[in-house]
mmCIF file of C-alpha atoms in Angstrom:
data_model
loop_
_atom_site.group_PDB
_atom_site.id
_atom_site.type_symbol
_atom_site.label_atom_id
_atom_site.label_comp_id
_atom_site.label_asym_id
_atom_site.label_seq_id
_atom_site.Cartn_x
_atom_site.Cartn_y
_atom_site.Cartn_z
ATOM 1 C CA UNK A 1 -6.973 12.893 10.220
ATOM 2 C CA UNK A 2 -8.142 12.309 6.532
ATOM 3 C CA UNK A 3 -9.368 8.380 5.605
ATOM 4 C CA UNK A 4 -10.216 6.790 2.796
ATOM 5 C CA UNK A 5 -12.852 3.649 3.332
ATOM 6 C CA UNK A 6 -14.473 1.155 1.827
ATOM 7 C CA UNK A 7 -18.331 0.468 1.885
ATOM 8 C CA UNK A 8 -18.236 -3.580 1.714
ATOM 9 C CA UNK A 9 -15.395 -6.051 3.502
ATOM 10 C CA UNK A 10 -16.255 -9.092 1.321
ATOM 11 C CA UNK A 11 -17.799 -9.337 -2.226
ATOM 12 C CA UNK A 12 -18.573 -12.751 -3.483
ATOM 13 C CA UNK A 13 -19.163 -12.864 -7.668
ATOM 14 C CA UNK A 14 -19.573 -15.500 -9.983
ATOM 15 C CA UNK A 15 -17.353 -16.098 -12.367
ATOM 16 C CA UNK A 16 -17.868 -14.386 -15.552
ATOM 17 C CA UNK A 17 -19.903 -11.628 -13.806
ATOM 18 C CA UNK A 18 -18.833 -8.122 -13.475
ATOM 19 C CA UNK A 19 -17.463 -6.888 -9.810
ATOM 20 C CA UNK A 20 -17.581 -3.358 -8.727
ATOM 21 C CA UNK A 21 -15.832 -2.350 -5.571
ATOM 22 C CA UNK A 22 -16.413 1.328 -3.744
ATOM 23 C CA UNK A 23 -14.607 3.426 -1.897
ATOM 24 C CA UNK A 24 -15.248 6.800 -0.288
ATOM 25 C CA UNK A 25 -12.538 9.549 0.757
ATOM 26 C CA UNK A 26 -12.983 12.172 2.919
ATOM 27 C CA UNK A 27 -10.384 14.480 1.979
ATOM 28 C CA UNK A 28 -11.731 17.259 -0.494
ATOM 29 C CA UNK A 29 -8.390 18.405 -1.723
ATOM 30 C CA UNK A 30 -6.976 14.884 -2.550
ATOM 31 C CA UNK A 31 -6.112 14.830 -6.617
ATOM 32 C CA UNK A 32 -4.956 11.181 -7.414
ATOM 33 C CA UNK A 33 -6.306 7.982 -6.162
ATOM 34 C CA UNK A 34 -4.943 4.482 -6.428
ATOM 35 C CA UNK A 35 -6.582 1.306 -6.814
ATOM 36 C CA UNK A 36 -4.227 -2.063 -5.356
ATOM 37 C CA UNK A 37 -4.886 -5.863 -5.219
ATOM 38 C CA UNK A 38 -3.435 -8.153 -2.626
ATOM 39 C CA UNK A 39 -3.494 -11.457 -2.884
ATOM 40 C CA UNK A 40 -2.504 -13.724 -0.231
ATOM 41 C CA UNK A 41 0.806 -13.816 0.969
ATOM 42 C CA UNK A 42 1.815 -10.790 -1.354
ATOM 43 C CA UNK A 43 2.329 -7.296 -1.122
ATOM 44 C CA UNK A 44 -0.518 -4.551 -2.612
ATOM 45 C CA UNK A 45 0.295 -4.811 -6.394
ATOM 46 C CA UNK A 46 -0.241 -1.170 -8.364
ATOM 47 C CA UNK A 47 -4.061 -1.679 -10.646
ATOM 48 C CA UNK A 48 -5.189 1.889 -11.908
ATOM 49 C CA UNK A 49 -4.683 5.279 -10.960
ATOM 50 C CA UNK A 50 -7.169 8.429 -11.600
ATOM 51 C CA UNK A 51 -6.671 11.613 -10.974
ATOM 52 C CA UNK A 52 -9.260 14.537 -9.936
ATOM 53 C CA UNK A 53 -9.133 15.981 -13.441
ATOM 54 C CA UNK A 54 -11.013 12.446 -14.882
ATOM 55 C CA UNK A 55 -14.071 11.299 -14.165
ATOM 56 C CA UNK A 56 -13.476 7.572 -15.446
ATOM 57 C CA UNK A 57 -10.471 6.140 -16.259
ATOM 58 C CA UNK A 58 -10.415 2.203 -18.100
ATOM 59 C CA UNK A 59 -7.734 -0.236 -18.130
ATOM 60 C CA UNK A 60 -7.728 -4.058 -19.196
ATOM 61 C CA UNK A 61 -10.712 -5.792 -17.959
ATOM 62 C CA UNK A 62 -10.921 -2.980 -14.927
ATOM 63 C CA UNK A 63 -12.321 0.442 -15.139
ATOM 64 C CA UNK A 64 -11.864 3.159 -12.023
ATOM 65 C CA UNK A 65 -14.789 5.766 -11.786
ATOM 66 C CA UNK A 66 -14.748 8.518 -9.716
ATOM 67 C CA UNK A 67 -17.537 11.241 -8.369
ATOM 68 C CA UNK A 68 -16.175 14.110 -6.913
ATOM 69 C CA UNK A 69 -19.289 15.988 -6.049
ATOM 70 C CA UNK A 70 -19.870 12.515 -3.441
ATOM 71 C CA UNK A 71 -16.277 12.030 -2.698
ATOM 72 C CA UNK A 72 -16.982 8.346 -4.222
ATOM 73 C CA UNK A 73 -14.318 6.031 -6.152
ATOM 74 C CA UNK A 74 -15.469 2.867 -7.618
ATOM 75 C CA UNK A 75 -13.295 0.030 -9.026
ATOM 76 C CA UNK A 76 -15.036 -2.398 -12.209
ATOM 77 C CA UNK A 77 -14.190 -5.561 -13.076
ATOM 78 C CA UNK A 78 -14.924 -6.917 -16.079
ATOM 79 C CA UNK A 79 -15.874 -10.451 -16.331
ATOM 80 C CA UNK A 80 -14.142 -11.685 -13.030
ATOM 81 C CA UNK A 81 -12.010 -14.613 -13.286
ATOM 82 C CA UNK A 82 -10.511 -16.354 -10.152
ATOM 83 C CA UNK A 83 -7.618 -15.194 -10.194
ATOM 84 C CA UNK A 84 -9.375 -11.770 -9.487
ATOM 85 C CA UNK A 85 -10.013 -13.231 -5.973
ATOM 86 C CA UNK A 86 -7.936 -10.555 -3.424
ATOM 87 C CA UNK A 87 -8.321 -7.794 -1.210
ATOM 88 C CA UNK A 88 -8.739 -4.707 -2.888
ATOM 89 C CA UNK A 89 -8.105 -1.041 -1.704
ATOM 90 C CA UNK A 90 -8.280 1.996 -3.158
ATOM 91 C CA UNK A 91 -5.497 4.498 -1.526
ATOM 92 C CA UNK A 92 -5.044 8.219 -1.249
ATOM 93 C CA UNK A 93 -1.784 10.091 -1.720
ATOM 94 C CA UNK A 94 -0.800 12.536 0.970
ATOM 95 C CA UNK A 95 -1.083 15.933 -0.692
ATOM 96 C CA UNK A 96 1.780 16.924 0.646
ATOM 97 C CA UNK A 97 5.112 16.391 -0.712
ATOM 98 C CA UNK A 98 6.391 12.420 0.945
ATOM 99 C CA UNK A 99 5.100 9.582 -0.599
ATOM 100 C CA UNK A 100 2.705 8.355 2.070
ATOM 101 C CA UNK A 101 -0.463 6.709 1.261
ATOM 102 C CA UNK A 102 -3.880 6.017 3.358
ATOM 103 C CA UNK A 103 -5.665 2.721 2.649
ATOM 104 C CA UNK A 104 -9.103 1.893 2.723
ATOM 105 C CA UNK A 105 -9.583 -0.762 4.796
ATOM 106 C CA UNK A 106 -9.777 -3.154 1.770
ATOM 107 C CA UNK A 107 -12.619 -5.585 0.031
ATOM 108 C CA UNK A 108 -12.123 -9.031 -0.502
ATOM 109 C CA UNK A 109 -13.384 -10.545 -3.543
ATOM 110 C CA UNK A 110 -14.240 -14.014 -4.018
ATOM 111 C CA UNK A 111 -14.982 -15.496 -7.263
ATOM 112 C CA UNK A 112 -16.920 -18.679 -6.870
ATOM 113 C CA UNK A 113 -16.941 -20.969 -10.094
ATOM 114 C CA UNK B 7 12.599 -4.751 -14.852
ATOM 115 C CA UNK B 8 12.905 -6.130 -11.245
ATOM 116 C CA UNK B 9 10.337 -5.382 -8.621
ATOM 117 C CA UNK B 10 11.112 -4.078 -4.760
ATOM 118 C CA UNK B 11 12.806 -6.767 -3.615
ATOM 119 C CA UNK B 12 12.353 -7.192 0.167
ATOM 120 C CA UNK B 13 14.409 -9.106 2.899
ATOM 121 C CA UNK B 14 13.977 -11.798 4.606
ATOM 122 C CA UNK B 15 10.759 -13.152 4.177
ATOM 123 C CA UNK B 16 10.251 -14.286 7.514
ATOM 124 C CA UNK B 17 11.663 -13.241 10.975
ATOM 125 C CA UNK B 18 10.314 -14.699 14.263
ATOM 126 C CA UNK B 19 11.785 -12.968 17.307
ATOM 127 C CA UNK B 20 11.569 -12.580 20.948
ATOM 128 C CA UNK B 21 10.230 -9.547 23.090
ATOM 129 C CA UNK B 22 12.973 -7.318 23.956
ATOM 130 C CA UNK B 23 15.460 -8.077 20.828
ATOM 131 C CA UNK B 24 15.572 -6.067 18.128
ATOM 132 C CA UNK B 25 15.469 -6.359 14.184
ATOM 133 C CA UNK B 26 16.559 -4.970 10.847
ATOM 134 C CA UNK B 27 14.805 -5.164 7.866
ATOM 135 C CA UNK B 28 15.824 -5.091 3.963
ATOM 136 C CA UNK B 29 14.442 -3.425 1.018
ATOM 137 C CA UNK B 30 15.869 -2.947 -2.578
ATOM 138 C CA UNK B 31 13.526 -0.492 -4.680
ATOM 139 C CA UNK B 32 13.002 -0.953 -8.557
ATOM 140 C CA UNK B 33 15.849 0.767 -10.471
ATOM 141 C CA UNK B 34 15.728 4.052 -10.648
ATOM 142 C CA UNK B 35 13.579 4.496 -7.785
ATOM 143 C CA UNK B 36 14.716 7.494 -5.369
ATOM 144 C CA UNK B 37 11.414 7.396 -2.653
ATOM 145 C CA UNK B 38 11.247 4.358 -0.529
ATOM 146 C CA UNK B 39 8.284 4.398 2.406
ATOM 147 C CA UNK B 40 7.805 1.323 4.847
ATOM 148 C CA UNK B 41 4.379 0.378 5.994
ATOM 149 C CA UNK B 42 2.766 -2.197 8.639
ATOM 150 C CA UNK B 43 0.232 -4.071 8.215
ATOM 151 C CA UNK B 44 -1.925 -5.665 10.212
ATOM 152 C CA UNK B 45 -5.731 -7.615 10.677
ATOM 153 C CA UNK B 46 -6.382 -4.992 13.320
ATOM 154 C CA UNK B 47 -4.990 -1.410 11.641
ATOM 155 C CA UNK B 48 -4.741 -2.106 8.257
ATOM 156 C CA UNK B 49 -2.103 -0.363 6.112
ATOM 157 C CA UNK B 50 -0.254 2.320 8.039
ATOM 158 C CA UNK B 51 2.258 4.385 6.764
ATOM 159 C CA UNK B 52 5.633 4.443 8.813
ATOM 160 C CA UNK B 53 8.359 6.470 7.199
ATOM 161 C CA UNK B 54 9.263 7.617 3.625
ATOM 162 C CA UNK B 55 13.316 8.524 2.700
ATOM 163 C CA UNK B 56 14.113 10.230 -0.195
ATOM 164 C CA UNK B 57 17.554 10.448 -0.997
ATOM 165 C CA UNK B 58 18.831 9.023 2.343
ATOM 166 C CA UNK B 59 16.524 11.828 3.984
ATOM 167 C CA UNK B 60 13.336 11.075 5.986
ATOM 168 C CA UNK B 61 10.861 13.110 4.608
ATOM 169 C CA UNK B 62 7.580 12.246 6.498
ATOM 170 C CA UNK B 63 7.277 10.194 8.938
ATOM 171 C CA UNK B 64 4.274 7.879 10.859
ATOM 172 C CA UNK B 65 2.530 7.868 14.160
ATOM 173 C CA UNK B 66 4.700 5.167 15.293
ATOM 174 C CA UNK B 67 6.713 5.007 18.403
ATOM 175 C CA UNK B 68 10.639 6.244 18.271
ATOM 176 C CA UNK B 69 11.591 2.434 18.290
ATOM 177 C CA UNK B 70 10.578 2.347 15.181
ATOM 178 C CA UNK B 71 13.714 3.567 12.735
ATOM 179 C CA UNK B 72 14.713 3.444 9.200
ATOM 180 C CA UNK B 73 17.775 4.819 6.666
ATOM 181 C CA UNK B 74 18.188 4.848 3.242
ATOM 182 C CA UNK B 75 21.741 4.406 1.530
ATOM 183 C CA UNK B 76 23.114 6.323 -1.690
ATOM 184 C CA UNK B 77 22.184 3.580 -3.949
ATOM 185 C CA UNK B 78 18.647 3.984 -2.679
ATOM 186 C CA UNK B 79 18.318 0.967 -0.593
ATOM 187 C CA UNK B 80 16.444 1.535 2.609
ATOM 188 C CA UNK B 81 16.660 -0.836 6.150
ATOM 189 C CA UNK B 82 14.157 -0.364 8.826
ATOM 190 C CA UNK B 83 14.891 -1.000 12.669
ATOM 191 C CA UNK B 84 12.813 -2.129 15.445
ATOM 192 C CA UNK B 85 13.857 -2.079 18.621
ATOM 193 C CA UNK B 86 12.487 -3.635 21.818
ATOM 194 C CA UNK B 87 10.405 -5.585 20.266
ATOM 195 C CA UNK B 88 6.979 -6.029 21.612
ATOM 196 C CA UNK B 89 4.443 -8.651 20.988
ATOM 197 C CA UNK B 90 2.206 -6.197 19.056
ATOM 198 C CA UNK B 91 4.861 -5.460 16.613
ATOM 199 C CA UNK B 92 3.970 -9.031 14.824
ATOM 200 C CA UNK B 93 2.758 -7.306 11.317
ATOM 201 C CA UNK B 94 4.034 -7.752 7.715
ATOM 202 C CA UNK B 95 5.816 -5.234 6.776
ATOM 203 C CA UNK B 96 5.861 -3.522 3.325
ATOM 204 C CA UNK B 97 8.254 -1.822 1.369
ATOM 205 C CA UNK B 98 6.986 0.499 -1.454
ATOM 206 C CA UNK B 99 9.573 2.584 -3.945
ATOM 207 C CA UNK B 100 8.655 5.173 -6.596
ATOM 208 C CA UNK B 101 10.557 7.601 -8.914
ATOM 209 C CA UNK B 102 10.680 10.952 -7.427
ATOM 210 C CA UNK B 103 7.912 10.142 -4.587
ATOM 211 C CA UNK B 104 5.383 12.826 -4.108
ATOM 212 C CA UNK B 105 1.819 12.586 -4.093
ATOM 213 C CA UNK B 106 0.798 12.380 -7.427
ATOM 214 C CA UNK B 107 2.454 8.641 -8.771
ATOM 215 C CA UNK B 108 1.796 5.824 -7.958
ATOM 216 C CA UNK B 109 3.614 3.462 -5.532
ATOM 217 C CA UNK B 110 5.293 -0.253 -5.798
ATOM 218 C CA UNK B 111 5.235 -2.746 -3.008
ATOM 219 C CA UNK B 112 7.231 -5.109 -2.459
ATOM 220 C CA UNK B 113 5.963 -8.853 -0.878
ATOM 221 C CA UNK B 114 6.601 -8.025 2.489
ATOM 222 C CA UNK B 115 8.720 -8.932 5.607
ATOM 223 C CA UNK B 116 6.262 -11.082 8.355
ATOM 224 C CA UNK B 117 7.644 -10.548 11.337
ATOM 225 C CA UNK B 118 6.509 -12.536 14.443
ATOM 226 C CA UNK B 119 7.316 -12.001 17.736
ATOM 227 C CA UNK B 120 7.345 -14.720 20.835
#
């Protein structure tokens, strides 16, 4: 089937420096993506959406960009802080009509001081 | 607002017993889906109910159940439980569910089996 997956399973930053996290999806027709942190011992926790008709999309501190002639999503973060430290995956909607996701296989981040 | 509220926590059970699992969406929420995750799969979708309807379901084996009430709350069941069914599993709600909003988790049921 479809799959959405992530180039790099751990990303170590310093603190204060900017973080980017990728993500590449293989299904053409897919119109909204989903970026979602998880820290440990908690469930996925919503970040930024974007969907096909945007090419860049910013919210506090974080910034989603997406390429659609590369089937590419990338996820910014703007001067990481430790509390940024998480897995991170960006997720793809089924284009049908349920509410069922496909996850990357995630990115950790760690923010070293 | 309150989040997805799941229940319990924690479960530890033995191979061969089965278990039932607890989630409250966010107010107003209509689309509950239940996922598993684990080191070895990741995130994989099991079922989705939309007013008390399953509307898409998983690759996962028929012990693997769920329903959803008329006040939206949703219960999973496992049955026979098998060592490899140790996972966390996540509840997510959203408004009208669909593919094009986004989805709300909920901290998770770990479940470990014996």
């Amino acid at each position: 089937g479809e799959s959405v997956g992530l180039h790099l399973p751990t990303l170590s930053v310093q603190e204060g420096d900017n973080s980017i996290i990728n993500c590449a999806y293989s299904n053409s027709a897919s119109d909204y993506f989903i970026w979602y942190k998880q820290e440990s011992g908690k469930g996925p926790q919503f970040i930024i959406d974007i969907r096909s008709n945007m090419d860049k999309r910013q919210g506090q501190r974080v910034t989603v960009l997406l390429n659609k002639t590369v089937k590419h999503l990338s996820l910014q973060i703007a001067a990481t802080q430790p509390g940024d430290s998480a897995v991170y995956f960006c997720a793809e909607p089924y284009t049908g009509t349920a509410s069922k996701l496909t996850f990357g296989t995630g990115t950790r981040l760690q923010v070293t001081l | 607002k309150a989040g997805v509220t799941q229940t319990p926590r924690y479960l530890i059970k033995t191979r061969g017993q089965q278990v039932t699992l607890s989630c409250s969406p966010i107010s107003g929420h209509r689309s509950v889906s239940w996922y598993q995750q684990t080191p070895g799969q990741g995130l994989q979708f099991l079922f989705e109910y939309f007013s008390e309807t399953q509307r898409n379901k998983g690759n996962f084996p028929g012990r693997f159940s769920g329903r959803q009430f008329s006040n939206s709350r949703s219960e999973m069941n496992v049955s026979t439980l098998e060592l490899g069914d140790s996972a966390l599993y996540l509840c997510a709600s959203s408004i009208q569910g669909g593919g094009n909003q986004p989805q709300h988790f909920g901290d998770g049921t770990r479940l470990s089996i014996l």
